[in-house]
C-alpha cells in the first residue's frame, strides 16, 4: 500500500484487501526510530482498518467516509466540522504537530486474522503511527493486541463487546464507543416500562465475542426486572437466511425475541422475523415484542418498515440538536449527500481525539500520547460531557435509547430517540469487567 494525500478517489485507491488465513504469529521488523514509525518528514501516516467486504461492509464504508472527513479537518480543509465545537482547542488546522495527515486503508473482512494482517502491513510497510477502525469486536480485540505488540496506538472504531475494554483491554488501546453493559443498563428500565416485568425472552445471538457479551448484558438486566430467558441460540456471522433459527421461536412460548445481531445480519433476521408474523403474534396474553439491543441508522434503514416500534440503543444519532452533532451532520452531509451513521460518528471522533492528544503531548510516542487521553474530559463532539476513563481507556457519556419511527419523514429518518440515559446510570467499576491494561509499548528503539 502506498501513502496517499486526502481525497475520495485516493481513499478508494489506497484500499488494501487482505485475505483471511493469516494465522501465523506476527513478527515486527525493528526500525531505526525512537519509537515505532516516528514521523521523520513533513507527513504522518494513519491506518484506517475497516470492513470493506462482508456482513458489516456498510458500516465500514461509512467509517472510511468519516475518517477522510476527519483528516481533511485536521489538515485545515473543509469547514472544520466538530473542531469548531470541540472543547479542546489544541488543533490548529495545520495537521498534527505540524505534520500533514496522510493515510492508508485496509479491509478487515470482519475476520480477526485478516484484520491483524492488514494492520500489520500498514504498520510495517506504510509506517502508520496509529491504527483505527473496525465494525466488529473480534477484529477490534485482535488488532488492539497487535498494536500493543507493535508499539502503536489503537483507536477502536465500532466495537461494543465488554471485552474490548474489559478482559482484553491493553494500554495502547482506547475506545470511544459504548459497550454492552451500558446498553443493558440503559435498555432495561425502558423495556420494563414498555412491556412489563412478566416476560419470556428468546435470544438469537451472533456467535462471537460481541454477540456473547450483548446476550449476557441483556439477560442480566432483563432478568433483574423479572423476565425469564427461555432459550439462547447462537447463529453464525453472515448467515443470511435465519429462518431455521426463527421457526422454533413460533412454538416456544416465548413472548419476546431479542436479536443480538448487527449489520446485514440484523437486517435479515429482523425482516424474516416480521415475515414469519412474530410482530403481529400474541403469546401468553401479550403482544409479541422484538428487541434489537444495538441499533444503527444504516441497519434501520436497511430493514425499512420492519423496525417500526422496535427498541434498541445507540451511541449517537444524527437527529441530535447539540452544536457538535449539528456541525458534524452538516459537514458530512455536504460532502456525501446523506447523514452520517453512529459508526461514522465514533470513527470521526476517534481520529480527532488521537490528533488532539498528540498535539497536546507534542509527540506521537504512545507512552506520552496515551496519558494525554487518560482521564481526558471533553465536550462538543456530539455526546455531551465525556471522559476517557484512565483505568480502562473506556469513554463514559450518556447513552441513547431509540426505537423505530412509526411515521418517518424520509428514508434516513427511521429512528427516534426516546430516552437519553445519563452517564451515572450506565457507569460501572472498571474492575467489574476484568483485565489489566499493562504498560504502554513504544515499540522498537
PDB file of C-alpha atoms in Angstrom, residues 128-285:
ATOM      1  CA  UNK A 128       1.360   4.005  10.183  1.00  0.00           C
ATOM      2  CA  UNK A 129       1.839   5.546  13.617  1.00  0.00           C
ATOM      3  CA  UNK A 130      -1.757   4.809  14.661  1.00  0.00           C
ATOM      4  CA  UNK A 131      -4.361   2.234  13.604  1.00  0.00           C
ATOM      5  CA  UNK A 132      -8.086   2.878  13.929  1.00  0.00           C
ATOM      6  CA  UNK A 133     -11.319   1.318  12.738  1.00  0.00           C
ATOM      7  CA  UNK A 134     -13.301  -1.886  12.794  1.00  0.00           C
ATOM      8  CA  UNK A 135     -17.016  -2.719  12.993  1.00  0.00           C
ATOM      9  CA  UNK A 136     -16.625  -5.924  14.937  1.00  0.00           C
ATOM     10  CA  UNK A 137     -15.376  -6.607  18.440  1.00  0.00           C
ATOM     11  CA  UNK A 138     -13.483  -9.723  17.381  1.00  0.00           C
ATOM     12  CA  UNK A 139     -11.426  -7.729  14.878  1.00  0.00           C
ATOM     13  CA  UNK A 140     -11.023  -4.808  17.297  1.00  0.00           C
ATOM     14  CA  UNK A 141      -9.673  -7.068  20.024  1.00  0.00           C
ATOM     15  CA  UNK A 142      -7.314  -8.792  17.587  1.00  0.00           C
ATOM     16  CA  UNK A 143      -5.971  -5.510  16.190  1.00  0.00           C
ATOM     17  CA  UNK A 144      -5.730  -3.958  19.644  1.00  0.00           C
ATOM     18  CA  UNK A 145      -3.480  -6.816  20.732  1.00  0.00           C
ATOM     19  CA  UNK A 146      -1.357  -6.463  17.629  1.00  0.00           C
ATOM     20  CA  UNK A 147      -0.945  -2.695  18.123  1.00  0.00           C
ATOM     21  CA  UNK A 148       0.152  -3.346  21.694  1.00  0.00           C
ATOM     22  CA  UNK A 149       2.825  -5.727  20.383  1.00  0.00           C
ATOM     23  CA  UNK A 150       3.880  -3.324  17.621  1.00  0.00           C
ATOM     24  CA  UNK A 151       4.118  -0.210  19.757  1.00  0.00           C
ATOM     25  CA  UNK A 152       1.433   1.965  18.129  1.00  0.00           C
ATOM     26  CA  UNK A 153      -1.803   3.421  19.462  1.00  0.00           C
ATOM     27  CA  UNK A 154      -5.088   1.707  18.534  1.00  0.00           C
ATOM     28  CA  UNK A 155      -8.180   3.933  18.484  1.00  0.00           C
ATOM     29  CA  UNK A 156     -11.022   1.407  18.287  1.00  0.00           C
ATOM     30  CA  UNK A 157     -13.888   2.102  15.898  1.00  0.00           C
ATOM     31  CA  UNK A 158     -17.264   0.435  16.299  1.00  0.00           C
ATOM     32  CA  UNK A 159     -16.733  -2.261  18.925  1.00  0.00           C
ATOM     33  CA  UNK A 160     -19.437  -2.961  21.502  1.00  0.00           C
ATOM     34  CA  UNK A 161     -18.270  -6.071  23.399  1.00  0.00           C
ATOM     35  CA  UNK A 162     -17.429  -5.577  27.057  1.00  0.00           C
ATOM     36  CA  UNK A 163     -14.159  -7.412  26.450  1.00  0.00           C
ATOM     37  CA  UNK A 164     -12.549  -4.634  24.375  1.00  0.00           C
ATOM     38  CA  UNK A 165     -12.087  -2.501  27.479  1.00  0.00           C
ATOM     39  CA  UNK A 166     -12.629  -5.425  29.846  1.00  0.00           C
ATOM     40  CA  UNK A 167     -10.668  -8.651  29.941  1.00  0.00           C
ATOM     41  CA  UNK A 168      -8.889  -7.875  26.641  1.00  0.00           C
ATOM     42  CA  UNK A 169      -8.023  -4.227  27.294  1.00  0.00           C
ATOM     43  CA  UNK A 170      -4.490  -3.010  26.524  1.00  0.00           C
ATOM     44  CA  UNK A 171      -2.585   0.144  27.426  1.00  0.00           C
ATOM     45  CA  UNK A 172      -2.134   1.107  23.766  1.00  0.00           C
ATOM     46  CA  UNK A 173      -5.886   0.748  23.042  1.00  0.00           C
ATOM     47  CA  UNK A 174      -8.710   3.280  23.504  1.00  0.00           C
ATOM     48  CA  UNK A 175     -12.478   3.032  22.898  1.00  0.00           C
ATOM     49  CA  UNK A 176     -14.903   5.901  22.276  1.00  0.00           C
ATOM     50  CA  UNK A 177     -17.928   3.651  21.544  1.00  0.00           C
ATOM     51  CA  UNK A 178     -20.114   2.424  24.409  1.00  0.00           C
ATOM     52  CA  UNK A 179     -20.381  -1.258  25.377  1.00  0.00           C
ATOM     53  CA  UNK A 180     -22.985  -3.931  26.038  1.00  0.00           C
ATOM     54  CA  UNK A 181     -23.001  -3.319  29.795  1.00  0.00           C
ATOM     55  CA  UNK A 182     -24.102   0.249  29.089  1.00  0.00           C
ATOM     56  CA  UNK A 183     -26.725  -0.913  26.580  1.00  0.00           C
ATOM     57  CA  UNK A 184     -28.225  -3.282  29.123  1.00  0.00           C
ATOM     58  CA  UNK A 185     -28.294  -0.660  31.872  1.00  0.00           C
ATOM     59  CA  UNK A 186     -29.963   1.869  29.564  1.00  0.00           C
ATOM     60  CA  UNK A 187     -32.462  -0.503  27.922  1.00  0.00           C
ATOM     61  CA  UNK A 188     -33.617  -2.417  31.000  1.00  0.00           C
ATOM     62  CA  UNK A 189     -35.886   0.251  32.518  1.00  0.00           C
ATOM     63  CA  UNK A 190     -37.278   1.242  29.104  1.00  0.00           C
ATOM     64  CA  UNK A 191     -38.172  -2.364  28.273  1.00  0.00           C
ATOM     65  CA  UNK A 192     -39.869  -2.780  31.647  1.00  0.00           C
ATOM     66  CA  UNK A 193     -41.956   0.344  31.101  1.00  0.00           C
ATOM     67  CA  UNK A 194     -42.913  -0.755  27.586  1.00  0.00           C
ATOM     68  CA  UNK A 195     -43.527  -4.475  28.110  1.00  0.00           C
ATOM     69  CA  UNK A 196     -43.806  -5.106  31.848  1.00  0.00           C
ATOM     70  CA  UNK A 197     -41.767  -7.364  34.119  1.00  0.00           C
ATOM     71  CA  UNK A 198     -43.504 -10.683  33.335  1.00  0.00           C
ATOM     72  CA  UNK A 199     -41.910 -11.664  30.042  1.00  0.00           C
ATOM     73  CA  UNK A 200     -40.242 -14.715  28.478  1.00  0.00           C
ATOM     74  CA  UNK A 201     -37.317 -13.942  26.151  1.00  0.00           C
ATOM     75  CA  UNK A 202     -35.794 -15.964  23.330  1.00  0.00           C
ATOM     76  CA  UNK A 203     -32.319 -14.815  22.197  1.00  0.00           C
ATOM     77  CA  UNK A 204     -30.752 -15.246  18.775  1.00  0.00           C
ATOM     78  CA  UNK A 205     -27.106 -14.308  19.131  1.00  0.00           C
ATOM     79  CA  UNK A 206     -24.212 -13.702  16.733  1.00  0.00           C
ATOM     80  CA  UNK A 207     -21.672 -16.374  17.642  1.00  0.00           C
ATOM     81  CA  UNK A 208     -18.626 -14.276  18.513  1.00  0.00           C
ATOM     82  CA  UNK A 209     -17.391 -12.054  21.340  1.00  0.00           C
ATOM     83  CA  UNK A 210     -19.809  -9.166  20.738  1.00  0.00           C
ATOM     84  CA  UNK A 211     -22.893 -11.389  20.491  1.00  0.00           C
ATOM     85  CA  UNK A 212     -21.987 -13.286  23.651  1.00  0.00           C
ATOM     86  CA  UNK A 213     -21.369 -10.019  25.502  1.00  0.00           C
ATOM     87  CA  UNK A 214     -24.617  -8.452  24.272  1.00  0.00           C
ATOM     88  CA  UNK A 215     -26.648 -11.522  25.149  1.00  0.00           C
ATOM     89  CA  UNK A 216     -25.139 -11.621  28.640  1.00  0.00           C
ATOM     90  CA  UNK A 217     -25.829  -7.956  29.349  1.00  0.00           C
ATOM     91  CA  UNK A 218     -29.443  -8.034  28.170  1.00  0.00           C
ATOM     92  CA  UNK A 219     -30.090 -11.237  30.136  1.00  0.00           C
ATOM     93  CA  UNK A 220     -28.559  -9.657  33.228  1.00  0.00           C
ATOM     94  CA  UNK A 221     -30.686  -6.525  33.166  1.00  0.00           C
ATOM     95  CA  UNK A 222     -33.964  -8.088  31.998  1.00  0.00           C
ATOM     96  CA  UNK A 223     -33.772 -10.963  34.479  1.00  0.00           C
ATOM     97  CA  UNK A 224     -33.228  -8.411  37.250  1.00  0.00           C
ATOM     98  CA  UNK A 225     -36.582  -6.963  36.165  1.00  0.00           C
ATOM     99  CA  UNK A 226     -38.318 -10.337  36.397  1.00  0.00           C
ATOM    100  CA  UNK A 227     -38.029 -11.565  32.804  1.00  0.00           C
ATOM    101  CA  UNK A 228     -37.302 -15.224  32.164  1.00  0.00           C
ATOM    102  CA  UNK A 229     -34.893 -16.406  29.476  1.00  0.00           C
ATOM    103  CA  UNK A 230     -36.407 -19.295  27.549  1.00  0.00           C
ATOM    104  CA  UNK A 231     -33.504 -20.056  25.198  1.00  0.00           C
ATOM    105  CA  UNK A 232     -30.269 -18.619  23.808  1.00  0.00           C
ATOM    106  CA  UNK A 233     -29.329 -19.785  20.324  1.00  0.00           C
ATOM    107  CA  UNK A 234     -26.036 -18.900  18.617  1.00  0.00           C
ATOM    108  CA  UNK A 235     -26.068 -18.049  14.903  1.00  0.00           C
ATOM    109  CA  UNK A 236     -23.069 -17.783  12.546  1.00  0.00           C
ATOM    110  CA  UNK A 237     -21.884 -14.365  11.400  1.00  0.00           C
ATOM    111  CA  UNK A 238     -23.145 -13.660   7.891  1.00  0.00           C
ATOM    112  CA  UNK A 239     -25.730 -16.445   7.948  1.00  0.00           C
ATOM    113  CA  UNK A 240     -28.037 -14.628   5.521  1.00  0.00           C
ATOM    114  CA  UNK A 241     -31.011 -16.950   5.995  1.00  0.00           C
ATOM    115  CA  UNK A 242     -32.193 -17.084   9.621  1.00  0.00           C
ATOM    116  CA  UNK A 243     -35.451 -18.968   9.017  1.00  0.00           C
ATOM    117  CA  UNK A 244     -34.183 -22.164  10.667  1.00  0.00           C
ATOM    118  CA  UNK A 245     -33.456 -20.166  13.830  1.00  0.00           C
ATOM    119  CA  UNK A 246     -36.706 -18.190  13.818  1.00  0.00           C
ATOM    120  CA  UNK A 247     -39.077 -21.115  13.215  1.00  0.00           C
ATOM    121  CA  UNK A 248     -38.623 -22.638  16.721  1.00  0.00           C
ATOM    122  CA  UNK A 249     -39.483 -19.275  18.295  1.00  0.00           C
ATOM    123  CA  UNK A 250     -43.039 -19.569  16.939  1.00  0.00           C
ATOM    124  CA  UNK A 251     -43.918 -22.512  19.178  1.00  0.00           C
ATOM    125  CA  UNK A 252     -41.536 -21.844  22.088  1.00  0.00           C
ATOM    126  CA  UNK A 253     -43.915 -19.981  24.375  1.00  0.00           C
ATOM    127  CA  UNK A 254     -41.546 -17.012  24.470  1.00  0.00           C
ATOM    128  CA  UNK A 255     -43.185 -13.605  24.016  1.00  0.00           C
ATOM    129  CA  UNK A 256     -40.040 -11.560  23.287  1.00  0.00           C
ATOM    130  CA  UNK A 257     -37.388 -12.151  20.627  1.00  0.00           C
ATOM    131  CA  UNK A 258     -34.043 -10.487  21.320  1.00  0.00           C
ATOM    132  CA  UNK A 259     -31.935 -10.171  18.172  1.00  0.00           C
ATOM    133  CA  UNK A 260     -28.309  -9.875  19.237  1.00  0.00           C
ATOM    134  CA  UNK A 261     -27.333  -9.251  15.614  1.00  0.00           C
ATOM    135  CA  UNK A 262     -25.718  -6.332  13.822  1.00  0.00           C
ATOM    136  CA  UNK A 263     -25.247  -5.037  10.281  1.00  0.00           C
ATOM    137  CA  UNK A 264     -26.769  -7.042   7.456  1.00  0.00           C
ATOM    138  CA  UNK A 265     -27.372  -9.937   9.844  1.00  0.00           C
ATOM    139  CA  UNK A 266     -29.761  -7.787  11.846  1.00  0.00           C
ATOM    140  CA  UNK A 267     -31.478  -6.569   8.678  1.00  0.00           C
ATOM    141  CA  UNK A 268     -32.006 -10.155   7.523  1.00  0.00           C
ATOM    142  CA  UNK A 269     -33.029 -11.684  10.857  1.00  0.00           C
ATOM    143  CA  UNK A 270     -35.453  -8.871  11.727  1.00  0.00           C
ATOM    144  CA  UNK A 271     -37.002  -8.872   8.257  1.00  0.00           C
ATOM    145  CA  UNK A 272     -37.510 -12.630   8.389  1.00  0.00           C
ATOM    146  CA  UNK A 273     -38.909 -12.486  11.934  1.00  0.00           C
ATOM    147  CA  UNK A 274     -41.531  -9.972  10.792  1.00  0.00           C
ATOM    148  CA  UNK A 275     -42.280 -12.025   7.667  1.00  0.00           C
ATOM    149  CA  UNK A 276     -42.898 -15.038   9.925  1.00  0.00           C
ATOM    150  CA  UNK A 277     -45.593 -12.994  11.675  1.00  0.00           C
ATOM    151  CA  UNK A 278     -43.864 -12.576  15.029  1.00  0.00           C
ATOM    152  CA  UNK A 279     -44.592  -8.879  15.360  1.00  0.00           C
ATOM    153  CA  UNK A 280     -48.332  -9.492  14.941  1.00  0.00           C
ATOM    154  CA  UNK A 281     -48.435 -12.558  17.192  1.00  0.00           C
ATOM    155  CA  UNK A 282     -49.947 -12.812  20.680  1.00  0.00           C
ATOM    156  CA  UNK A 283     -48.349 -15.122  23.247  1.00  0.00           C
ATOM    157  CA  UNK A 284     -49.222 -15.560  26.923  1.00  0.00           C
ATOM    158  CA  UNK A 285     -51.952 -12.961  26.501  1.00  0.00           C
TER     159      UNK A 285
END
